[in-house]
Amino acid sequence: MTRKLDPQNQTKETVIKRAPLPVTHVSEAAPSRADIEQLRQDLLSHYDAHGRTLPWRIRPEDRARGVQADPYSVWLSEIMLQQTTVAHATPYWKRFLSEFPTVIDLANAERDRVLTLWAGLGYYARARNLHKCAETVRDLHDGVFPTTEAALLKLPGIGLYTAAAIAAICFNEPTNIVDGNVERVIARFFAVDAPLPKARKILRDLAGSLADPVRPGDYGQAIMDLGAKTCTPRKPLCVECPWQWKCKAYSLSTIQACAVTDYPKKLKKTSRPIRSGAVFVLTCGDGDATSVWLAQRPDDGLLGGMMGFVGTQWRDMKADDPSQDLQYAPYPKNWELLDGEIRHVFTHFDLRLRVYRAQISDSDRGHNINSGHEGSGAGDFASRDFDIAALEAGKFIRLSDIENYALPTVMKKALQHALQRAEL
DNA sequence: GATACGTGGCT
DNA sequence: TAGCCAAGTAT
């Protein structure tokens, strides 16, 4: 039996024949062939009996009849589920599929519309790549998803995990599906002492040694389910685990040498720095006609391509200087610094955001905002030069229409803050 | 290989 | 509260 389970590791013939397990990292030798067969069977039986019904999965009875999943909806789910919980992603998946029933529909959509539907899901590069990927499938693949792991891997936003998952689930290719769940299950099963993230390669190889080539998609989903529902990060339910009989961490835990949750070992994360800055919420009109000034952020970097309020840079607390805030205002006006701060957590920093607010009349709007070139006076804030580029990129958006714009959560918080404080 | 990249839920 | 975690990818 020749099969490739790892696109990064294709030089050798089979998965079973891996490099010898490094004794320093693993507490026990690899399971026997017979054990591996038993483990596969245990997991798949467990999956057939208890597998979750998720909307992008085909139903068990259809699966039994050999029906294959739809690559478009599986791909959509896999991208959305990257670093995201099922509960959070599911409503988005339904909305996307409803508005874009096929990959062609998605490719033909405006990117801004895609970003709007994605708003709130986070990691917005996923949405930009999602659209790019759909365009690629439309333009380079006749509107049909490629069917191999290697070809899928070339598409934007599809990495090692997603390519393996789609190829296995939709096309029955015997790939090695490794996500965070699998890493945890495998680290416990083999009691791998090497800490994450350095242990990735070891865990990947160990995972590949167990992966089932006959039902690769079911196996992959089964082991991910096992990690999500049974072999959970905090309180694993070893009592119901089909792999308990061979699990090294469980075995060690029964002789009180360790707890199952000691695995996977991981390096301590450095604490998140705190950054701060300010945003300016400029409103125009009132009541139902209230509009706010929003600009599209540059395509690259944080919240790339999303809409947001104009503001200062977000800098390390120590480098942030509130006395300079008004130089970044989108419009010369008597800005009110609102009480309180927005707090928002990003992956790599905590943000504290001051919110300024000002209101302009419709006459101001017509006269100044759209021309935006005055500012020759000296010293007077009301006549300074302001950021014309930011102005030209922005526009007034009706609050009643704001759901049609790609506003990330941090900006929604700022808007809420400004509107609430304004009422006081 | 390390770092950038969102958000919400749970303890 | 503060930290951890969730079906990772791109650079």
GROMACS .gro file of C-alpha atoms (C1' of nucleotides) in nm:
model
  446
    1MET     CA    1   0.000   0.000   0.000
    2THR     CA    2   0.153   0.326  -0.104
    3ARG     CA    3   0.000   0.644   0.007
    4LYS     CA    4   0.110   0.991   0.085
    5LEU     CA    5  -0.025   1.143   0.397
    6ASP     CA    6   0.192   1.446   0.424
    7PRO     CA    7   0.266   1.686   0.140
    8GLN     CA    8   0.575   1.804   0.322
    9ASN     CA    9   0.702   1.457   0.367
   10GLN     CA   10   0.648   1.281   0.040
   11THR     CA   11   0.993   1.148  -0.012
   12LYS     CA   12   0.933   0.825   0.172
   13GLU     CA   13   0.693   0.559   0.066
   14THR     CA   14   0.436   0.493   0.332
   15VAL     CA   15   0.301   0.652   0.641
   16ILE     CA   16   0.348   0.346   0.849
   17LYS     CA   17   0.716   0.361   0.780
   18ARG     CA   18   0.803   0.677   0.967
   19ALA     CA   19   1.132   0.774   1.115
   20PRO     CA   20   1.181   0.595   1.446
   21LEU     CA   21   1.003   0.778   1.723
   22PRO     CA   22   1.248   0.986   1.920
   23VAL     CA   23   1.258   0.830   2.263
   24THR     CA   24   1.331   1.160   2.430
   25HIS     CA   25   1.001   1.300   2.309
   26VAL     CA   26   0.771   1.004   2.338
   27SER     CA   27   0.724   0.784   2.636
   28GLU     CA   28   0.645   0.468   2.449
   29ALA     CA   29   0.721   0.295   2.126
   30ALA     CA   30   0.477   0.312   1.839
   31PRO     CA   31   0.166   0.091   1.858
   32SER     CA   32   0.178  -0.236   1.670
   33ARG     CA   33   0.007  -0.274   1.335
   34ALA     CA   34  -0.269  -0.468   1.501
   35ASP     CA   35  -0.316  -0.197   1.760
   36ILE     CA   36  -0.333   0.066   1.489
   37GLU     CA   37  -0.603  -0.129   1.307
   38GLN     CA   38  -0.793  -0.162   1.631
   39LEU     CA   39  -0.760   0.208   1.709
   40ARG     CA   40  -0.890   0.305   1.366
   41GLN     CA   41  -1.183   0.073   1.405
   42ASP     CA   42  -1.257   0.201   1.757
   43LEU     CA   43  -1.256   0.561   1.645
   44LEU     CA   44  -1.466   0.506   1.334
   45SER     CA   45  -1.721   0.298   1.523
   46HIS     CA   46  -1.745   0.571   1.781
   47TYR     CA   47  -1.788   0.823   1.502
   48ASP     CA   48  -2.056   0.618   1.327
   49ALA     CA   49  -2.247   0.598   1.654
   50HIS     CA   50  -2.187   0.942   1.801
   51GLY     CA   51  -2.053   1.161   1.521
   52ARG     CA   52  -2.185   1.512   1.535
   53THR     CA   53  -2.427   1.628   1.273
   54LEU     CA   54  -2.288   1.958   1.156
   55PRO     CA   55  -2.462   2.146   0.877
   56TRP     CA   56  -2.173   2.110   0.631
   57ARG     CA   57  -2.145   1.739   0.691
   58ILE     CA   58  -2.343   1.495   0.486
   59ARG     CA   59  -2.585   1.292   0.693
   60PRO     CA   60  -2.467   0.957   0.826
   61GLU     CA   61  -2.712   0.760   0.613
   62ASP     CA   62  -2.594   0.940   0.299
   63ARG     CA   63  -2.236   0.889   0.405
   64ALA     CA   64  -2.303   0.518   0.436
   65ARG     CA   65  -2.431   0.521   0.077
   66GLY     CA   66  -2.105   0.673  -0.038
   67VAL     CA   67  -2.236   1.024  -0.100
   68GLN     CA   68  -1.949   1.271  -0.102
   69ALA     CA   69  -1.962   1.614   0.054
   70ASP     CA   70  -1.981   1.929  -0.156
   71PRO     CA   71  -1.633   2.084  -0.176
   72TYR     CA   72  -1.765   2.440  -0.187
   73SER     CA   73  -1.961   2.420   0.134
   74VAL     CA   74  -1.690   2.214   0.304
   75TRP     CA   75  -1.424   2.464   0.199
   76LEU     CA   76  -1.640   2.750   0.327
   77SER     CA   77  -1.682   2.578   0.661
   78GLU     CA   78  -1.313   2.494   0.691
   79ILE     CA   79  -1.203   2.852   0.627
   80MET     CA   80  -1.456   2.988   0.874
   81LEU     CA   81  -1.364   2.734   1.138
   82GLN     CA   82  -0.997   2.829   1.135
   83GLN     CA   83  -0.930   2.948   1.490
   84THR     CA   84  -1.302   2.994   1.537
   85THR     CA   85  -1.564   2.802   1.731
   86VAL     CA   86  -1.840   2.607   1.559
   87ALA     CA   87  -2.101   2.814   1.743
   88HIS     CA   88  -1.956   3.141   1.619
   89ALA     CA   89  -1.897   3.031   1.261
   90THR     CA   90  -2.220   2.844   1.189
   91PRO     CA   91  -2.454   3.144   1.138
   92TYR     CA   92  -2.197   3.299   0.907
   93TRP     CA   93  -2.170   2.977   0.708
   94LYS     CA   94  -2.546   2.973   0.660
   95ARG     CA   95  -2.559   3.335   0.551
   96PHE     CA   96  -2.275   3.287   0.302
   97LEU     CA   97  -2.430   2.979   0.151
   98SER     CA   98  -2.765   3.152   0.128
   99GLU     CA   99  -2.627   3.458  -0.049
  100PHE     CA  100  -2.362   3.274  -0.251
  101PRO     CA  101  -2.500   2.927  -0.332
  102THR     CA  102  -2.201   2.839  -0.551
  103VAL     CA  103  -1.835   2.926  -0.569
  104ILE     CA  104  -1.911   3.116  -0.889
  105ASP     CA  105  -2.161   3.335  -0.706
  106LEU     CA  106  -1.898   3.408  -0.446
  107ALA     CA  107  -1.634   3.482  -0.708
  108ASN     CA  108  -1.868   3.722  -0.888
  109ALA     CA  109  -1.958   3.909  -0.571
  110GLU     CA  110  -1.799   4.240  -0.477
  111ARG     CA  111  -1.518   4.185  -0.232
  112ASP     CA  112  -1.661   4.451  -0.005
  113ARG     CA  113  -1.983   4.254   0.014
  114VAL     CA  114  -1.786   3.947   0.121
  115LEU     CA  115  -1.608   4.151   0.388
  116THR     CA  116  -1.942   4.287   0.508
  117LEU     CA  117  -2.083   3.939   0.554
  118TRP     CA  118  -1.760   3.836   0.726
  119ALA     CA  119  -1.759   4.130   0.968
  120GLY     CA  120  -1.743   4.005   1.326
  121LEU     CA  121  -1.578   3.673   1.243
  122GLY     CA  122  -1.226   3.810   1.271
  123TYR     CA  123  -0.902   3.725   1.092
  124TYR     CA  124  -1.014   3.924   0.792
  125ALA     CA  125  -0.735   3.797   0.571
  126ARG     CA  126  -0.945   3.483   0.559
  127ALA     CA  127  -1.225   3.676   0.392
  128ARG     CA  128  -0.992   3.847   0.146
  129ASN     CA  129  -0.835   3.512   0.060
  130LEU     CA  130  -1.176   3.347   0.044
  131HIS     CA  131  -1.281   3.581  -0.233
  132LYS     CA  132  -0.946   3.549  -0.408
  133CYS     CA  133  -0.974   3.173  -0.388
  134ALA     CA  134  -1.322   3.176  -0.538
  135GLU     CA  135  -1.195   3.393  -0.823
  136THR     CA  136  -0.908   3.153  -0.878
  137VAL     CA  137  -1.141   2.854  -0.891
  138ARG     CA  138  -1.361   3.041  -1.136
  139ASP     CA  139  -1.080   3.163  -1.360
  140LEU     CA  140  -0.821   2.885  -1.344
  141HIS     CA  141  -1.027   2.576  -1.265
  142ASP     CA  142  -1.343   2.619  -1.472
  143GLY     CA  143  -1.541   2.694  -1.158
  144VAL     CA  144  -1.472   2.351  -1.014
  145PHE     CA  145  -1.264   2.289  -0.702
  146PRO     CA  146  -0.943   2.095  -0.758
  147THR     CA  147  -0.968   1.743  -0.623
  148THR     CA  148  -0.622   1.676  -0.486
  149GLU     CA  149  -0.449   1.790  -0.173
  150ALA     CA  150  -0.153   1.921  -0.372
  151ALA     CA  151  -0.370   2.132  -0.601
  152LEU     CA  152  -0.587   2.262  -0.316
  153LEU     CA  153  -0.274   2.367  -0.129
  154LYS     CA  154  -0.194   2.615  -0.404
  155LEU     CA  155  -0.514   2.811  -0.355
  156PRO     CA  156  -0.517   3.132  -0.149
  157GLY     CA  157  -0.607   3.078   0.215
  158ILE     CA  158  -0.579   2.702   0.193
  159GLY     CA  159  -0.292   2.566   0.399
  160LEU     CA  160  -0.175   2.228   0.515
  161TYR     CA  161  -0.471   2.155   0.734
  162THR     CA  162  -0.747   2.277   0.502
  163ALA     CA  163  -0.604   2.110   0.192
  164ALA     CA  164  -0.580   1.779   0.376
  165ALA     CA  165  -0.932   1.814   0.517
  166ILE     CA  166  -1.103   1.898   0.188
  167ALA     CA  167  -0.914   1.633  -0.007
  168ALA     CA  168  -1.005   1.366   0.247
  169ILE     CA  169  -1.363   1.469   0.321
  170CYS     CA  170  -1.468   1.546  -0.035
  171PHE     CA  171  -1.241   1.332  -0.249
  172ASN     CA  172  -1.146   1.044  -0.025
  173GLU     CA  173  -0.776   1.112  -0.056
  174PRO     CA  174  -0.579   0.952   0.229
  175THR     CA  175  -0.431   1.270   0.373
  176ASN     CA  176  -0.301   1.350   0.717
  177ILE     CA  177  -0.543   1.596   0.877
  178VAL     CA  178  -0.380   1.779   1.167
  179ASP     CA  179  -0.547   2.064   1.348
  180GLY     CA  180  -0.533   2.182   1.707
  181ASN     CA  181  -0.767   1.906   1.819
  182VAL     CA  182  -0.557   1.638   1.658
  183GLU     CA  183  -0.241   1.779   1.811
  184ARG     CA  184  -0.395   1.759   2.156
  185VAL     CA  185  -0.530   1.406   2.110
  186ILE     CA  186  -0.201   1.280   1.973
  187ALA     CA  187   0.010   1.457   2.235
  188ARG     CA  188  -0.193   1.284   2.505
  189PHE     CA  189  -0.217   0.952   2.333
  190PHE     CA  190   0.160   0.925   2.299
  191ALA     CA  191   0.241   1.141   2.604
  192VAL     CA  192   0.466   1.358   2.392
  193ASP     CA  193   0.695   1.554   2.620
  194ALA     CA  194   0.818   1.802   2.364
  195PRO     CA  195   0.625   2.127   2.403
  196LEU     CA  196   0.419   2.302   2.140
  197PRO     CA  197   0.477   2.465   1.906
  198LYS     CA  198   0.811   2.289   1.852
  199ALA     CA  199   0.644   1.950   1.875
  200ARG     CA  200   0.433   2.017   1.565
  201LYS     CA  201   0.643   1.805   1.336
  202ILE     CA  202   0.656   1.513   1.579
  203LEU     CA  203   0.281   1.528   1.639
  204ARG     CA  204   0.215   1.547   1.267
  205ASP     CA  205   0.416   1.235   1.202
  206LEU     CA  206   0.254   1.048   1.488
  207ALA     CA  207  -0.090   1.152   1.365
  208GLY     CA  208  -0.001   1.024   1.022
  209SER     CA  209   0.094   0.689   1.166
  210LEU     CA  210  -0.262   0.636   1.287
  211ALA     CA  211  -0.462   0.795   1.006
  212ASP     CA  212  -0.696   0.560   0.828
  213PRO     CA  213  -0.648   0.534   0.449
  214VAL     CA  214  -0.980   0.364   0.385
  215ARG     CA  215  -1.213   0.626   0.528
  216PRO     CA  216  -0.980   0.927   0.549
  217GLY     CA  217  -1.253   1.191   0.568
  218ASP     CA  218  -1.451   1.015   0.837
  219TYR     CA  219  -1.136   0.937   1.028
  220GLY     CA  220  -1.023   1.298   1.018
  221GLN     CA  221  -1.357   1.431   1.132
  222ALA     CA  222  -1.375   1.160   1.394
  223ILE     CA  223  -1.043   1.245   1.553
  224MET     CA  224  -1.126   1.617   1.542
  225ASP     CA  225  -1.460   1.542   1.705
  226LEU     CA  226  -1.280   1.336   1.965
  227GLY     CA  227  -1.066   1.636   2.049
  228ALA     CA  228  -1.360   1.875   2.044
  229LYS     CA  229  -1.604   1.672   2.250
  230THR     CA  230  -1.411   1.412   2.449
  231CYS     CA  231  -1.039   1.482   2.465
  232THR     CA  232  -1.109   1.844   2.555
  233PRO     CA  233  -0.847   2.093   2.669
  234ARG     CA  234  -0.962   2.130   3.031
  235LYS     CA  235  -1.180   1.842   3.146
  236PRO     CA  236  -1.134   1.544   2.918
  237LEU     CA  237  -1.400   1.273   2.941
  238CYS     CA  238  -1.163   0.978   2.937
  239VAL     CA  239  -1.440   0.750   3.058
  240GLU     CA  240  -1.610   0.770   2.720
  241CYS     CA  241  -1.298   0.774   2.504
  242PRO     CA  242  -1.259   0.489   2.254
  243TRP     CA  243  -0.883   0.522   2.277
  244GLN     CA  244  -0.853   0.511   2.653
  245TRP     CA  245  -0.721   0.153   2.647
  246LYS     CA  246  -0.407   0.261   2.464
  247CYS     CA  247  -0.371   0.622   2.573
  248LYS     CA  248  -0.035   0.685   2.737
  249ALA     CA  249  -0.138   1.003   2.918
  250TYR     CA  250  -0.441   0.826   3.061
  251SER     CA  251  -0.226   0.535   3.166
  252LEU     CA  252   0.018   0.769   3.338
  253SER     CA  253  -0.268   0.948   3.507
  254THR     CA  254  -0.393   0.626   3.665
  255ILE     CA  255  -0.061   0.576   3.837
  256GLN     CA  256  -0.064   0.944   3.930
  257ALA     CA  257   0.247   1.018   3.737
  258CYS     CA  258   0.070   1.304   3.567
  259ALA     CA  259  -0.268   1.438   3.463
  260VAL     CA  260  -0.403   1.389   3.114
  261THR     CA  261  -0.431   1.765   3.092
  262ASP     CA  262  -0.055   1.798   3.137
  263TYR     CA  263  -0.050   1.727   2.763
  264PRO     CA  264   0.011   1.881   2.525
  265LYS     CA  265   0.298   2.057   2.694
  266LYS     CA  266   0.346   2.407   2.573
  267LEU     CA  267   0.583   2.695   2.604
  268LYS     CA  268   0.461   2.982   2.815
  269LYS     CA  269   0.309   3.258   2.612
  270THR     CA  270   0.448   3.604   2.653
  271SER     CA  271   0.197   3.847   2.793
  272ARG     CA  272   0.014   4.074   2.552
  273PRO     CA  273   0.135   4.432   2.535
  274ILE     CA  274  -0.114   4.712   2.576
  275ARG     CA  275  -0.154   4.958   2.293
  276SER     CA  276  -0.369   5.265   2.289
  277GLY     CA  277  -0.491   5.532   2.055
  278ALA     CA  278  -0.795   5.734   1.960
  279VAL     CA  279  -1.072   5.727   1.703
  280PHE     CA  280  -1.299   6.007   1.586
  281VAL     CA  281  -1.669   5.955   1.542
  282LEU     CA  282  -1.799   6.235   1.326
  283THR     CA  283  -2.175   6.242   1.299
  284CYS     CA  284  -2.395   6.432   1.061
  285GLY     CA  285  -2.768   6.477   1.089
  286ASP     CA  286  -2.979   6.329   1.362
  287GLY     CA  287  -3.251   6.080   1.436
  288ASP     CA  288  -3.310   5.832   1.158
  289ALA     CA  289  -3.092   6.037   0.928
  290THR     CA  290  -2.779   6.021   1.141
  291SER     CA  291  -2.465   5.938   0.947
  292VAL     CA  292  -2.111   5.863   1.061
  293TRP     CA  293  -1.784   5.921   0.881
  294LEU     CA  294  -1.610   5.596   0.795
  295ALA     CA  295  -1.303   5.516   0.591
  296GLN     CA  296  -1.184   5.195   0.435
  297ARG     CA  297  -0.865   5.068   0.592
  298PRO     CA  298  -0.568   4.972   0.378
  299ASP     CA  299  -0.579   4.622   0.235
  300ASP     CA  300  -0.284   4.492   0.426
  301GLY     CA  301  -0.242   4.444   0.795
  302LEU     CA  302  -0.481   4.463   1.085
  303LEU     CA  303  -0.848   4.476   0.983
  304GLY     CA  304  -0.728   4.511   0.625
  305GLY     CA  305  -0.998   4.622   0.382
  306MET     CA  306  -1.250   4.678   0.658
  307MET     CA  307  -1.423   5.004   0.738
  308GLY     CA  308  -1.332   5.204   1.045
  309PHE     CA  309  -1.328   5.540   1.211
  310VAL     CA  310  -1.037   5.766   1.136
  311GLY     CA  311  -0.792   5.785   1.422
  312THR     CA  312  -0.440   5.782   1.554
  313GLN     CA  313  -0.203   5.492   1.521
  314TRP     CA  314  -0.235   5.230   1.790
  315ARG     CA  315   0.096   5.241   1.967
  316ASP     CA  316   0.253   5.099   2.274
  317MET     CA  317   0.107   5.271   2.581
  318LYS     CA  318   0.434   5.445   2.651
  319ALA     CA  319   0.460   5.590   2.302
  320ASP     CA  320   0.100   5.704   2.289
  321ASP     CA  321   0.049   6.077   2.344
  322PRO     CA  322  -0.314   6.186   2.386
  323SER     CA  323  -0.214   6.550   2.355
  324GLN     CA  324  -0.144   6.484   1.987
  325ASP     CA  325  -0.476   6.314   1.916
  326LEU     CA  326  -0.643   6.604   1.739
  327GLN     CA  327  -0.379   6.610   1.468
  328TYR     CA  328  -0.537   6.291   1.340
  329ALA     CA  329  -0.894   6.414   1.342
  330PRO     CA  330  -1.067   6.378   1.006
  331TYR     CA  331  -1.215   6.722   1.027
  332PRO     CA  332  -1.135   7.041   1.221
  333LYS     CA  333  -1.400   7.067   1.481
  334ASN     CA  334  -1.451   7.098   1.852
  335TRP     CA  335  -1.405   6.734   1.937
  336GLU     CA  336  -1.540   6.606   2.263
  337LEU     CA  337  -1.333   6.339   2.434
  338LEU     CA  338  -1.591   6.097   2.566
  339ASP     CA  339  -1.573   5.947   2.911
  340GLY     CA  340  -1.436   5.598   2.938
  341GLU     CA  341  -1.228   5.391   2.699
  342ILE     CA  342  -1.299   5.109   2.461
  343ARG     CA  343  -1.120   4.791   2.553
  344HIS     CA  344  -1.062   4.532   2.289
  345VAL     CA  345  -0.844   4.224   2.279
  346PHE     CA  346  -0.654   4.134   1.965
  347THR     CA  347  -0.440   3.826   1.933
  348HIS     CA  348  -0.114   4.002   1.993
  349PHE     CA  349  -0.209   4.314   2.189
  350ASP     CA  350  -0.472   4.465   2.413
  351LEU     CA  351  -0.620   4.786   2.284
  352ARG     CA  352  -0.749   5.082   2.481
  353LEU     CA  353  -0.919   5.330   2.261
  354ARG     CA  354  -1.020   5.686   2.339
  355VAL     CA  355  -1.327   5.797   2.150
  356TYR     CA  356  -1.382   6.154   2.032
  357ARG     CA  357  -1.707   6.276   1.899
  358ALA     CA  358  -1.820   6.576   1.697
  359GLN     CA  359  -2.131   6.666   1.508
  360ILE     CA  360  -2.141   6.868   1.190
  361SER     CA  361  -2.430   7.026   1.012
  362ASP     CA  362  -2.526   6.944   0.659
  363SER     CA  363  -2.392   7.278   0.545
  364ASP     CA  364  -2.051   7.197   0.696
  365ARG     CA  365  -2.062   6.869   0.521
  366GLY     CA  366  -2.118   7.009   0.178
  367HIS     CA  367  -1.878   7.291   0.220
  368ASN     CA  368  -1.576   7.138   0.384
  369ILE     CA  369  -1.567   6.764   0.397
  370ASN     CA  370  -1.594   6.702   0.029
  371SER     CA  371  -1.346   6.965  -0.073
  372GLY     CA  372  -1.113   6.926   0.218
  373HIS     CA  373  -0.831   7.148   0.103
  374GLU     CA  374  -0.849   7.447   0.334
  375GLY     CA  375  -0.599   7.479   0.613
  376SER     CA  376  -0.357   7.754   0.538
  377GLY     CA  377  -0.398   7.930   0.872
  378ALA     CA  378  -0.121   7.913   1.128
  379GLY     CA  379  -0.164   7.758   1.469
  380ASP     CA  380  -0.540   7.756   1.470
  381PHE     CA  381  -0.668   7.402   1.489
  382ALA     CA  382  -0.981   7.487   1.296
  383SER     CA  383  -0.778   7.578   0.993
  384ARG     CA  384  -0.493   7.329   1.001
  385ASP     CA  385  -0.405   7.091   0.723
  386PHE     CA  386  -0.577   6.760   0.776
  387ASP     CA  387  -0.542   6.419   0.627
  388ILE     CA  388  -0.690   6.463   0.284
  389ALA     CA  389  -0.616   6.106   0.186
  390ALA     CA  390  -0.821   5.974   0.474
  391LEU     CA  391  -1.101   6.211   0.386
  392GLU     CA  392  -1.109   6.116   0.025
  393ALA     CA  393  -1.124   5.751   0.117
  394GLY     CA  394  -1.408   5.797   0.360
  395LYS     CA  395  -1.775   5.873   0.342
  396PHE     CA  396  -2.079   5.933   0.552
  397ILE     CA  397  -2.274   5.618   0.620
  398ARG     CA  398  -2.630   5.625   0.745
  399LEU     CA  399  -2.671   5.435   1.069
  400SER     CA  400  -2.978   5.275   0.915
  401ASP     CA  401  -2.754   5.140   0.639
  402ILE     CA  402  -2.450   5.051   0.845
  403GLU     CA  403  -2.518   4.679   0.840
  404ASN     CA  404  -2.425   4.693   0.474
  405TYR     CA  405  -2.069   4.792   0.556
  406ALA     CA  406  -1.777   4.584   0.674
  407LEU     CA  407  -1.746   4.714   1.028
  408PRO     CA  408  -1.523   4.502   1.251
  409THR     CA  409  -1.622   4.447   1.609
  410VAL     CA  410  -1.377   4.695   1.758
  411MET     CA  411  -1.528   4.969   1.543
  412LYS     CA  412  -1.881   4.865   1.634
  413LYS     CA  413  -1.776   4.903   1.997
  414ALA     CA  414  -1.647   5.253   1.927
  415LEU     CA  415  -1.971   5.345   1.752
  416GLN     CA  416  -2.180   5.214   2.037
  417HIS     CA  417  -1.968   5.405   2.281
  418ALA     CA  418  -2.006   5.729   2.088
  419LEU     CA  419  -2.382   5.695   2.048
  420GLN     CA  420  -2.438   5.599   2.410
  421ARG     CA  421  -2.226   5.878   2.546
  422ALA     CA  422  -2.392   6.125   2.314
  423GLU     CA  423  -2.730   6.053   2.466
  424LEU     CA  424  -2.614   6.131   2.819
  425DG     C1'  425   1.076   2.958   1.235
  426DA     C1'  426   0.873   3.347   1.450
  427DT     C1'  427   0.529   3.677   1.413
  428DA     C1'  428   0.088   3.894   1.259
  429DC     C1'  429  -0.366   3.824   1.245
  430DG     C1'  430  -1.006   3.886   1.565
  431DT     C1'  431  -1.339   3.758   1.842
  432DG     C1'  432  -1.622   3.546   2.201
  433DG     C1'  433  -1.675   3.213   2.560
  434DC     C1'  434  -1.521   2.996   2.969
  435DT     C1'  435  -1.278   2.950   3.416
  436DT     C1'  436  -0.985   3.961   3.633
  437DA     C1'  437  -0.659   3.768   3.320
  438DG     C1'  438  -0.547   3.386   3.069
  439DC     C1'  439  -0.661   3.014   2.777
  440DC     C1'  440  -0.873   2.829   2.396
  441DA     C1'  441  -1.116   2.755   1.899
  442DA     C1'  442  -1.138   2.280   1.243
  443DG     C1'  443  -0.465   2.793   1.076
  444DT     C1'  444  -0.244   3.068   0.705
  445DA     C1'  445   0.076   3.396   0.512
  446DT     C1'  446   0.501   3.601   0.519
   0.00000   0.00000   0.00000
